[in-house]
Short mmCIF file of C-alpha atoms and ligand atoms in Angstrom, two decimals:
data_model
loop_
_atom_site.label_atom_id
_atom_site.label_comp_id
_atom_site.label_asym_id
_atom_site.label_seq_id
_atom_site.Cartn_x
_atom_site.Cartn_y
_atom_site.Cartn_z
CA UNK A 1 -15.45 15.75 -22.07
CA UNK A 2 -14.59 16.50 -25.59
CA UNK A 3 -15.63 13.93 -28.69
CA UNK A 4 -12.21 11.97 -28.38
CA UNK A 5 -12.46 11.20 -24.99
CA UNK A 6 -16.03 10.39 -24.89
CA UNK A 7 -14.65 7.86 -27.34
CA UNK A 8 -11.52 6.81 -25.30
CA UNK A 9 -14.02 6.05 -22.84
CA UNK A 10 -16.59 4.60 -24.52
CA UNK A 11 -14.44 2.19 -26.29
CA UNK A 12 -12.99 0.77 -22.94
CA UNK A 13 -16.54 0.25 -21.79
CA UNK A 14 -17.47 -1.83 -25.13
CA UNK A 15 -14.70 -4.01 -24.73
CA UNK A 16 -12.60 -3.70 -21.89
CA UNK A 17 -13.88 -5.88 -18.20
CA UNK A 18 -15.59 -3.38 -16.08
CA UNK A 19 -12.99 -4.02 -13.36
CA UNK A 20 -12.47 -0.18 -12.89
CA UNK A 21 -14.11 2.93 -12.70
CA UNK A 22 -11.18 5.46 -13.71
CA UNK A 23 -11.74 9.45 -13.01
CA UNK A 24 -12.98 10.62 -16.68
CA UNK A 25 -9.80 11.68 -17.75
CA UNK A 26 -7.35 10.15 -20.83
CA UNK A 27 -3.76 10.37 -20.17
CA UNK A 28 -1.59 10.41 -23.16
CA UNK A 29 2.40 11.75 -21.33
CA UNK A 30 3.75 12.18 -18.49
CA UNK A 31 7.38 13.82 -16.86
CA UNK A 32 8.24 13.88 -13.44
CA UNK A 33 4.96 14.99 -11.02
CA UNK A 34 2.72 15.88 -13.90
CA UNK A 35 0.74 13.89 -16.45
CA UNK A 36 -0.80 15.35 -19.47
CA UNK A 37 -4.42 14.28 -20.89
CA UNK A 38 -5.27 14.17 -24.92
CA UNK A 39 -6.28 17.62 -25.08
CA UNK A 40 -2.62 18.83 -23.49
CA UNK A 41 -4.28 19.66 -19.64
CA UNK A 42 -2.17 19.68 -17.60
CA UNK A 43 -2.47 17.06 -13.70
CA UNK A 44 -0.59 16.89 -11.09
CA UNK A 45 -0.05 13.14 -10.55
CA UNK A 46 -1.40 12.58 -6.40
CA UNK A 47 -1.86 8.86 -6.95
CA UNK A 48 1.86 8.09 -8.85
CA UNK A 49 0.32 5.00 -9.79
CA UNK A 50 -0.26 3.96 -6.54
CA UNK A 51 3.43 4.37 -6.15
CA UNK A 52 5.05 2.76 -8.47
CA UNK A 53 5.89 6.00 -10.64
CA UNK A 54 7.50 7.25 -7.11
CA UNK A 55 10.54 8.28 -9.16
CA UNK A 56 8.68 10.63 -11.54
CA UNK A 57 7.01 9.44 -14.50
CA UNK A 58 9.46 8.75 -17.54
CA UNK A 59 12.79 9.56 -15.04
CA UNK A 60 15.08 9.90 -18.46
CA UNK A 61 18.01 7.66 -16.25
CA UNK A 62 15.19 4.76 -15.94
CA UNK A 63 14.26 5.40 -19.35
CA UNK A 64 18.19 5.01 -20.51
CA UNK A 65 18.49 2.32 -18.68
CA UNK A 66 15.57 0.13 -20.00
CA UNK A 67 16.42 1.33 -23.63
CA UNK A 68 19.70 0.46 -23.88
CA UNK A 69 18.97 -3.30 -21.75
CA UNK A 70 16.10 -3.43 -24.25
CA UNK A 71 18.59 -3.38 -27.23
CA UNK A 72 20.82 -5.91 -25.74
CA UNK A 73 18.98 -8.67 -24.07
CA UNK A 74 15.23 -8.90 -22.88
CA UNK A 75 14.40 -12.51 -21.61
CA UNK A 76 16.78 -15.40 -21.17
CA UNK A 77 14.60 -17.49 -18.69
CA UNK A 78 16.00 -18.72 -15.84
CA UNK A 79 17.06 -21.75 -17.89
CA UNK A 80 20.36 -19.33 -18.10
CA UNK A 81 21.98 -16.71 -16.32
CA UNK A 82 21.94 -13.59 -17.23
CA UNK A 83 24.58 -10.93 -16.63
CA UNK A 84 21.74 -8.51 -15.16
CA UNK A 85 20.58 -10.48 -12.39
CA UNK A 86 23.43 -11.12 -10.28
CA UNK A 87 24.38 -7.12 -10.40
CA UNK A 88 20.60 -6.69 -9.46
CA UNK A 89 20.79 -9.55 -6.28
CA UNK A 90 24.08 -7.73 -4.99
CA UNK A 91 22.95 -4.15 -5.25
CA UNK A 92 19.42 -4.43 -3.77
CA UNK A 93 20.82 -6.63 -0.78
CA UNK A 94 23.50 -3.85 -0.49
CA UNK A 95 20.73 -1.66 -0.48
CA UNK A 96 18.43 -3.01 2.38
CA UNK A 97 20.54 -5.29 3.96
CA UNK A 98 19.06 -8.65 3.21
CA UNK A 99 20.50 -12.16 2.62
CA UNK A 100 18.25 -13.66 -0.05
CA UNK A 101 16.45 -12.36 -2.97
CA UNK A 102 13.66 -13.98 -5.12
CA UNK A 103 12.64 -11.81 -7.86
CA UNK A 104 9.28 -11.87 -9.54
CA UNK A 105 6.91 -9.52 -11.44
CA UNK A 106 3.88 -8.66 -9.38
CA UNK A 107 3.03 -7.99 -6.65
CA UNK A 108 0.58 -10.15 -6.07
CA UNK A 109 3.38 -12.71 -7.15
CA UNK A 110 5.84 -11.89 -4.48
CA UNK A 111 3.36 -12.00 -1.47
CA UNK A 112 2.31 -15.22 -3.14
CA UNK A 113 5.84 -16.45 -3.40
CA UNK A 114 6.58 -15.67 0.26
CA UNK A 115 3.38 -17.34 1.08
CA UNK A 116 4.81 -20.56 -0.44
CA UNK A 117 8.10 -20.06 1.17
CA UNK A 118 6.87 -19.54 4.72
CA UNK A 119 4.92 -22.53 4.82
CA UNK A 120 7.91 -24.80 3.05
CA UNK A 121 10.32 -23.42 6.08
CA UNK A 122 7.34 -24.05 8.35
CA UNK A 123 7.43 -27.80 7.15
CA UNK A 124 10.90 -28.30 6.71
CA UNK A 125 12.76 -26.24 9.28
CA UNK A 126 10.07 -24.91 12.27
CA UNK A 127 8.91 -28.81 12.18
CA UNK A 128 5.34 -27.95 11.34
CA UNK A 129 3.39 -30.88 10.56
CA UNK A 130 2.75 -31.12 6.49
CA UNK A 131 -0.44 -29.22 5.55
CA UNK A 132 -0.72 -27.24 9.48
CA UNK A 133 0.49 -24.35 8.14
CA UNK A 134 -1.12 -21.26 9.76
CA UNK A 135 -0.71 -17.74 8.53
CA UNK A 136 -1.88 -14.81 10.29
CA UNK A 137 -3.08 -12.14 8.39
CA UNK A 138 -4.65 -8.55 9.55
CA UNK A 139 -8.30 -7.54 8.83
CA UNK A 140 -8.48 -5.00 5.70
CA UNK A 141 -5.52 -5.73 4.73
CA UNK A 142 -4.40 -5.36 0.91
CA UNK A 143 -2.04 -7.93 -0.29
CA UNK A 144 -2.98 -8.23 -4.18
CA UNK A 145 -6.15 -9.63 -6.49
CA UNK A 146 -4.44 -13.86 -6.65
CA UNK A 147 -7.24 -16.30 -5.74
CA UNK A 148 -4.74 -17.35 -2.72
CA UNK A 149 -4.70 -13.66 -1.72
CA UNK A 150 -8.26 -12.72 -1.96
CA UNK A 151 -9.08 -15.70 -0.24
CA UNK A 152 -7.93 -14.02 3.24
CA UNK A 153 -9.10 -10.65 2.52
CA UNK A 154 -12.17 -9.50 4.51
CA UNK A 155 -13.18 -7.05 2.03
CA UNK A 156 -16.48 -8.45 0.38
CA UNK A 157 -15.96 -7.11 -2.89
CA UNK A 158 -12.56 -8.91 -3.33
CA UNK A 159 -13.78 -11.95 -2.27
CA UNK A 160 -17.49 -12.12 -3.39
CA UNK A 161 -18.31 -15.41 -5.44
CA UNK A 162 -14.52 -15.97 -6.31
CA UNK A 163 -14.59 -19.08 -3.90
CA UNK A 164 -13.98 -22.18 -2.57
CA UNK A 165 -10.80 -20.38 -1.08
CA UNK A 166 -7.69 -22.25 0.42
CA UNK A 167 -7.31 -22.90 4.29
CA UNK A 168 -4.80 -21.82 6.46
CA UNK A 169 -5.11 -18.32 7.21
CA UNK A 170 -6.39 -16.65 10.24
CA UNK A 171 -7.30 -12.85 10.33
CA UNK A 172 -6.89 -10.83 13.42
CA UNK A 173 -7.53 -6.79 13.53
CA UNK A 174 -4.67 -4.55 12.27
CA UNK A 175 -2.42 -2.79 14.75
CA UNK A 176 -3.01 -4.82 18.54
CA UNK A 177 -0.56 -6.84 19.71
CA UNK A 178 -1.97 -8.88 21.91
CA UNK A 179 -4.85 -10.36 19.19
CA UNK A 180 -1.62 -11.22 17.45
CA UNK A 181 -0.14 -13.07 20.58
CA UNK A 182 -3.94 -15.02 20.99
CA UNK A 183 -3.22 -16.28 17.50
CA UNK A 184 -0.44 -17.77 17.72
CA UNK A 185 -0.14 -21.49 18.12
CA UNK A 186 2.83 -24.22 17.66
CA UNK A 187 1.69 -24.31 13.86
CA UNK A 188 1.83 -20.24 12.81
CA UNK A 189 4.65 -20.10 10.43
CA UNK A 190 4.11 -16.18 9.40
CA UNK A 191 2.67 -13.00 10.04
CA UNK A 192 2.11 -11.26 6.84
CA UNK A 193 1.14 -7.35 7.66
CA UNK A 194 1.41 -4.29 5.69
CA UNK A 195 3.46 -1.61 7.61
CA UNK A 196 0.76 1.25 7.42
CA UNK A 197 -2.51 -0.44 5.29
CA UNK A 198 -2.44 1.41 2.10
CA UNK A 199 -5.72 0.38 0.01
CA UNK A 200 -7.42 0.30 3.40
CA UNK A 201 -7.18 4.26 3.48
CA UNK A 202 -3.38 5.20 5.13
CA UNK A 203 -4.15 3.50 8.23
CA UNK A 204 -1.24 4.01 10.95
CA UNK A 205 -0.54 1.06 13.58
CA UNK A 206 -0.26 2.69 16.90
CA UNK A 207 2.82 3.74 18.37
CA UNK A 208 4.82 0.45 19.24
CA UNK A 209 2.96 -2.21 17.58
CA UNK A 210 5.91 -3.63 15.87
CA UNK A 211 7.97 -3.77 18.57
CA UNK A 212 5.69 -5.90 20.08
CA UNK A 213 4.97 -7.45 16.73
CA UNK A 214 8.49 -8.69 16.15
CA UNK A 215 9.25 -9.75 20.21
CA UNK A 216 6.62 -11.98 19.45
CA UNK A 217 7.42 -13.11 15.98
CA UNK A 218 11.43 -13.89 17.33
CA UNK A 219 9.83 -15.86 21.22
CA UNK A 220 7.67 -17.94 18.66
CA UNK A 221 9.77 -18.53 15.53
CA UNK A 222 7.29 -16.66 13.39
CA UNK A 223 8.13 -14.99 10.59
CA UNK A 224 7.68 -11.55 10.22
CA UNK A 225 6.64 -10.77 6.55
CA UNK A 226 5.95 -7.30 6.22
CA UNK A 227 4.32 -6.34 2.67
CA UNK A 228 6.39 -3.32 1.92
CA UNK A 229 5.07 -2.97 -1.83
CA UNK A 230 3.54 0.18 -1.22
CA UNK A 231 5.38 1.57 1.68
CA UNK A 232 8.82 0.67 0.59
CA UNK A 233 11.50 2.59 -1.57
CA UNK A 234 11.23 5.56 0.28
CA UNK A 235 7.61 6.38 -0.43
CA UNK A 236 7.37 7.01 3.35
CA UNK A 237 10.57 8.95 3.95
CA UNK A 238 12.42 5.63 4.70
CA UNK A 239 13.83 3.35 2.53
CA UNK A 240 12.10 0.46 4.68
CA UNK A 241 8.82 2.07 6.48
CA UNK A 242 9.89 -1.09 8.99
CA UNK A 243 12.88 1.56 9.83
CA UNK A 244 10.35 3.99 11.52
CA UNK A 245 9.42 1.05 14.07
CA UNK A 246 13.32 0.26 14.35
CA UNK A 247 12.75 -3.68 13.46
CA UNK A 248 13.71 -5.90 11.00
CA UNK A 249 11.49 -8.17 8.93
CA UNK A 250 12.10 -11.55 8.26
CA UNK A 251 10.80 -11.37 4.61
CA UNK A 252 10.40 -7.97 3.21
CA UNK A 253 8.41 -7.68 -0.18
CA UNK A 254 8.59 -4.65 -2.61
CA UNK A 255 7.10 -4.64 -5.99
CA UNK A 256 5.51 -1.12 -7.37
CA UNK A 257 8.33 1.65 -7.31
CA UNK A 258 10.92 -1.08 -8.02
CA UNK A 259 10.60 -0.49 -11.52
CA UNK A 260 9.77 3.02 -11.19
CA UNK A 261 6.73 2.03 -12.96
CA UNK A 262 8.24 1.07 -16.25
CA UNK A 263 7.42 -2.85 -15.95
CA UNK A 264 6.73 -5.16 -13.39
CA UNK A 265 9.59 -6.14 -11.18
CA UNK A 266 9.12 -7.64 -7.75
CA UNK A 267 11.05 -9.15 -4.89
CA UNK A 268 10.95 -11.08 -1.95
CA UNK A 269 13.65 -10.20 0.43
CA UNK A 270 14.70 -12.44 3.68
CA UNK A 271 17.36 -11.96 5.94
CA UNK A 272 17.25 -15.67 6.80
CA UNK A 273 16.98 -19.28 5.65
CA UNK A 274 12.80 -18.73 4.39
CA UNK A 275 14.08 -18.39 0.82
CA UNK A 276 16.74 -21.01 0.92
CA UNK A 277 14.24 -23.68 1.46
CA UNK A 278 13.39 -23.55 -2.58
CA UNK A 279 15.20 -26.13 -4.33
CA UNK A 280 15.36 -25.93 -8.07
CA UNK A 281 12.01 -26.99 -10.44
CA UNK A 282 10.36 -25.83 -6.82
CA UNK A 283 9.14 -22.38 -8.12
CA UNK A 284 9.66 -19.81 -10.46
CA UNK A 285 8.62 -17.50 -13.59
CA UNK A 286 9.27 -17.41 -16.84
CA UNK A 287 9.74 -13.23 -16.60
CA UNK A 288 10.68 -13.21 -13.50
CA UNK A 289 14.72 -11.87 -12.96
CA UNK A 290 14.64 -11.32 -16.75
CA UNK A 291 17.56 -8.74 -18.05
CA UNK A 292 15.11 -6.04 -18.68
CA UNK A 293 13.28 -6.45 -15.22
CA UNK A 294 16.24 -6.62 -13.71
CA UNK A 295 18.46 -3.49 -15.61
CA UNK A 296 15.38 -1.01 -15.03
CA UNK A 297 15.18 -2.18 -11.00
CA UNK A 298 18.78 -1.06 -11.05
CA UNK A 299 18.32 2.40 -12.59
CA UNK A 300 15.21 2.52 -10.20
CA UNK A 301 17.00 1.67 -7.15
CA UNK A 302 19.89 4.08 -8.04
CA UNK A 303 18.33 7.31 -9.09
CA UNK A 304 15.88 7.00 -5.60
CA UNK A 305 18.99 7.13 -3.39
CA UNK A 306 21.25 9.03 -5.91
CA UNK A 307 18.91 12.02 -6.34
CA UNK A 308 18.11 12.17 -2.69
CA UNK A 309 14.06 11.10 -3.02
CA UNK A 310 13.61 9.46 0.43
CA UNK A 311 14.80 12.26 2.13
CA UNK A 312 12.84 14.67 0.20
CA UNK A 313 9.80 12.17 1.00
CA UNK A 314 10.74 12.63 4.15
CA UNK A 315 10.82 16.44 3.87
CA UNK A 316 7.77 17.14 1.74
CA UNK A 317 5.99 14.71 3.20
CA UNK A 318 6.25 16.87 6.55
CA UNK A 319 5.03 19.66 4.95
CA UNK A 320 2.27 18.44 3.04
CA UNK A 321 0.94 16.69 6.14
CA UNK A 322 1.27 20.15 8.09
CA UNK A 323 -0.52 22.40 5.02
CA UNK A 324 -3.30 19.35 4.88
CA UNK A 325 -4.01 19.76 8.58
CA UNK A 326 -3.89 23.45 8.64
CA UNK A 327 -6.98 23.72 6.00
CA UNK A 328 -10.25 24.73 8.06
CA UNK A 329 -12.75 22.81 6.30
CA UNK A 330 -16.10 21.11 8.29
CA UNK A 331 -15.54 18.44 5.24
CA UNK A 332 -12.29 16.59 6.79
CA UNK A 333 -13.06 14.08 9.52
CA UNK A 334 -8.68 13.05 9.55
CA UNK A 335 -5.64 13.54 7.54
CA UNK A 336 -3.10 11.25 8.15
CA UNK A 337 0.33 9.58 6.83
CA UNK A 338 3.68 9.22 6.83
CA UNK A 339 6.38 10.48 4.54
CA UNK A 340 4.46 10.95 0.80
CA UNK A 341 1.68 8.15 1.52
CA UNK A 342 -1.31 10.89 2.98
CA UNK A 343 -4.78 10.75 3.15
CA UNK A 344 -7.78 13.16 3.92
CA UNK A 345 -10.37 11.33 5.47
CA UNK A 346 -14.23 13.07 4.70
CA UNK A 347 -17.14 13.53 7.51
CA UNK A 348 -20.06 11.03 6.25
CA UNK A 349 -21.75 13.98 5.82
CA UNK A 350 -19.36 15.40 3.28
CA UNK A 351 -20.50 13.31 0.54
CA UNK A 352 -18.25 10.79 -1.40
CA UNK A 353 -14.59 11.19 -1.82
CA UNK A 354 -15.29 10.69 -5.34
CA UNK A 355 -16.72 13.80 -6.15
CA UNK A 356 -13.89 15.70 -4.55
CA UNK A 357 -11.56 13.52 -6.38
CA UNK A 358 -13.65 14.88 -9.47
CA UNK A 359 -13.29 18.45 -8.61
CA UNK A 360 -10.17 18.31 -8.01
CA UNK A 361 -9.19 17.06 -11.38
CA UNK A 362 -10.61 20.33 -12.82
CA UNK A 363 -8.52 21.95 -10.82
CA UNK A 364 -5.57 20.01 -12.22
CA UNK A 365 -5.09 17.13 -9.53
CA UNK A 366 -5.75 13.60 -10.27
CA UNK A 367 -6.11 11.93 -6.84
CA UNK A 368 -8.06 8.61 -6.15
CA UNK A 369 -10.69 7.95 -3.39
CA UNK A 370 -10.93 4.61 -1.48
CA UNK A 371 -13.63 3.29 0.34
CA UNK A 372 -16.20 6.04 0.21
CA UNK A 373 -15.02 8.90 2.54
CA UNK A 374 -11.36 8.46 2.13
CA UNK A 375 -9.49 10.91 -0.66
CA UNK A 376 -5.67 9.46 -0.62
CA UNK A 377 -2.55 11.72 -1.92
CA UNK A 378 0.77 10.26 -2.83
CA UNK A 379 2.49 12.02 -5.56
CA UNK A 380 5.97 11.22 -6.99
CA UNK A 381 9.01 11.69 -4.11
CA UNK A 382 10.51 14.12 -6.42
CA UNK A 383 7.58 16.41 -5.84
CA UNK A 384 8.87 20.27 -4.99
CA UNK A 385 8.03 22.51 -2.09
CA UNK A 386 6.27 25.02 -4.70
CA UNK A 387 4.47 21.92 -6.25
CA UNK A 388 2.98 20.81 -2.60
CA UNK A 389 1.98 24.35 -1.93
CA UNK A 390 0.34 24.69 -5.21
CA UNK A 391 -1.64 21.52 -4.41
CA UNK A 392 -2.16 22.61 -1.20
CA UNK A 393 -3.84 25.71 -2.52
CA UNK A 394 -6.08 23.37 -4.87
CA UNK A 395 -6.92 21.02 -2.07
CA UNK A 396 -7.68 23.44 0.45
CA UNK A 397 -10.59 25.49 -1.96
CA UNK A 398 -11.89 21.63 -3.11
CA UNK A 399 -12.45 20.42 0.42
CA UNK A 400 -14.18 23.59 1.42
CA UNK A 401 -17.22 22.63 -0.74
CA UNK A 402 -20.02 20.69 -0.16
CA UNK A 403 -20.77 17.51 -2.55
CA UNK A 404 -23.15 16.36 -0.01
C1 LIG B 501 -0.36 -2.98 -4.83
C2 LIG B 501 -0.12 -3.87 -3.68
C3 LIG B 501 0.02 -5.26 -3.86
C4 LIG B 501 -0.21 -5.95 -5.18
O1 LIG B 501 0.65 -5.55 -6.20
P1 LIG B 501 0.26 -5.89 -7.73
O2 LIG B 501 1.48 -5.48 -8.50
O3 LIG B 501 -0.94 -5.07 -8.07
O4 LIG B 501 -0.02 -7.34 -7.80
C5 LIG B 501 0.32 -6.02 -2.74
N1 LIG B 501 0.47 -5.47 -1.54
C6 LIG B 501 0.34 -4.14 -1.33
C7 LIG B 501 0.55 -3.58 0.04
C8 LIG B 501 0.02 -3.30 -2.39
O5 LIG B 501 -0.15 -1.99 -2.17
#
């Protein structure tokens, strides 16, 4: 590391929270797949963010689009309308075919919004008794950092001396159906689920599960909330990852590439009456469905179906997954995924994913580990066959080190 970034570093350290432990690289630009660092090397962005820049960083139509909204009108509040928001409501229901839309910023913020709503249709429409409220919720799952959110994650780190946490959620393992039917009782109002667990390491339900998952949600009058913030907006060759399973959710929730990773716009999306329980002074946010939000979610939205990315998610996707599992290395336990969101899962005996994420930046790949063995790679969906094979190439000499 040269004097500058030693700096870079060393400055964050001084001041900043130790809440992360970034690769040791500074990144000053960026333009579609790649990212440059202060000394002008060149990366290949595998993480995009973790997928919000799933449109390419800086996508010049985005760019245009926040500019120009930028000169015009920012924030109004939801004290007034604004002439962004209703074009925004229309176009993403268009887009996934939902009913109701309740825009927010984070993520975090839209799985605690839906969180809110479910239990308020629980009360007032399912006939739960006031404060019963049960939420089921899937071990490892990822939902966002919120001291509501943490509070049912079953990852000790999140969770660690963050408490008392609030009641009312009930955690059953990811991907079998019939834990999820033992759960159930007269007072479940939701299941909240991510479609493949993301932060958990790319973990794929088996074949079926939702099926299963929404007969059961529709017998029971349980709502179905899936957490699409990662897997949605085509980072999985779908629009919806819920379309590979061939179900609908009840509430759908996208935050991430929504924005294309200029700013933080989320949504909750239902296809029913969950959202229509909120009457006004009931919730909100001052930024949330601001002009600005919602004028770059538009130019996001439109250049991911204009320029074709979910099907080229779809398409590189395929081959990344096939040129991941044809490397012959005694390092990879798994490699897994769907559409852009892969992962290379390392023997124990490899050595930490870390490291390999380290080499592979000097090879000119930034890619992040999670949880020890597991090396994840989702790069913008406007990645190129020759830029997947060039990867590919990189990948394949990393893994067959040892950093044992
Ligand atoms: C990133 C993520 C969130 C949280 O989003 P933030 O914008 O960081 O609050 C929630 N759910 C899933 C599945 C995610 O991947």
């Amino acid at each position: 590391m040269s004097a500058s970034v030693i700096d870079f570093v060393a400055t964050e350290a001084r001041f900043g929270a130790h809440n992360y432990e970034p690769i040791g690289v500074v990144l000053s630009r960026g333009e579609g797949v790649w990212v440059w660092d202060t000394e002008g090397n060149r990366y290949l962005d595998c993480l995009s963010a973790y997928s919000a820049v799933s449109q390419g960083h800086c996508h010049p139509k985005i760019l245009a689009a926040m500019v120009e909204q930028a000169h015009r009108l920012t924030l109004t509040s939801r004290a007034f309308h604004n002439d962004q928001l209703a074009p925004f409501y229309e176009e993403i229901a268009a887009l996934t075919g939902s009913h109701k839309v309740l825009p927010m910023n984070s993520g975090a913020e839209a799985v605690e919004s839906a969180i809110k709503s479910v239990r308020k249709w629980g009360y007032e429409v399912k006939g739960v008794p006031d404060g019963h409220a049960e939420i089921i919720v899937c071990a490892n799952n990822f939902h966002g950092r919120t001291l509501g959110i943490v509070g049912f994650s079953t990852d000790p780190d999140t969770r660690a001396h963050f408490g008392p946490f609030a009641p009312g959620f009930k955690i059953i393992p990811f991907g079998d159906a019939a834990a999820l039917a033992e759960a159930i009782t007269p007072n479940t109002v939701a299941f909240l689920v991510e479609p493949i667990q993301g932060e958990a390491g790319v973990i794929l339900p088996p074949a079926g599960y939702f099926t299963e998952v929404r007969e059961l949600c529709t017998t029971n009058n349980v709502m179905l909330v899936l957490d699409e913030i990662q897997t949605g907006l085509g980072r999985t060759g779908k629009l919806l990852a819920e379309q590979h399973e061939g179900i609908e959710a009840d509430v759908t929730l996208l935050g991430k590439a929504l924005s294309g990773g200029f700013y933080p716009v989320s949504a909750v999306l239902s296809n029913n009456d969950v959202l229509g329980t909120l009457r006004p002074g009931q919730h909100g946010s001052t930024f949330g469905g601001n002009p600005l939000a919602c004028a770059v979610a538009r130019a996001a939205l439109r250049v991911l179906t204009e320029e074709g990315m979910i099907e080229n998610a779809a398409r590189q996707g395929a081959r990344f997954l096939e040129g991941l599992k044809d490397i012959r290395a005694n390092t990879i336990r798994e490699v897994r995924g769907r559409g852009l969101m892969l992962a290379v899962e390392l023997h124990p005996e490899a050595g930490r994913a870390r490291h390999y994420c380290e080499a592979l930046q000097g090879m000119g790949i930034l890619a992040k580990d999670t949880h020890e063995q597991t090396i994840r790679i989702a790069p913008p969906l406007v990645i190129t066959s020759d830029q997947v094979d060039w990867a590919l190439e990189r990948l394949a000499s990393t893994l067959t080190q040892d950093f044992s």
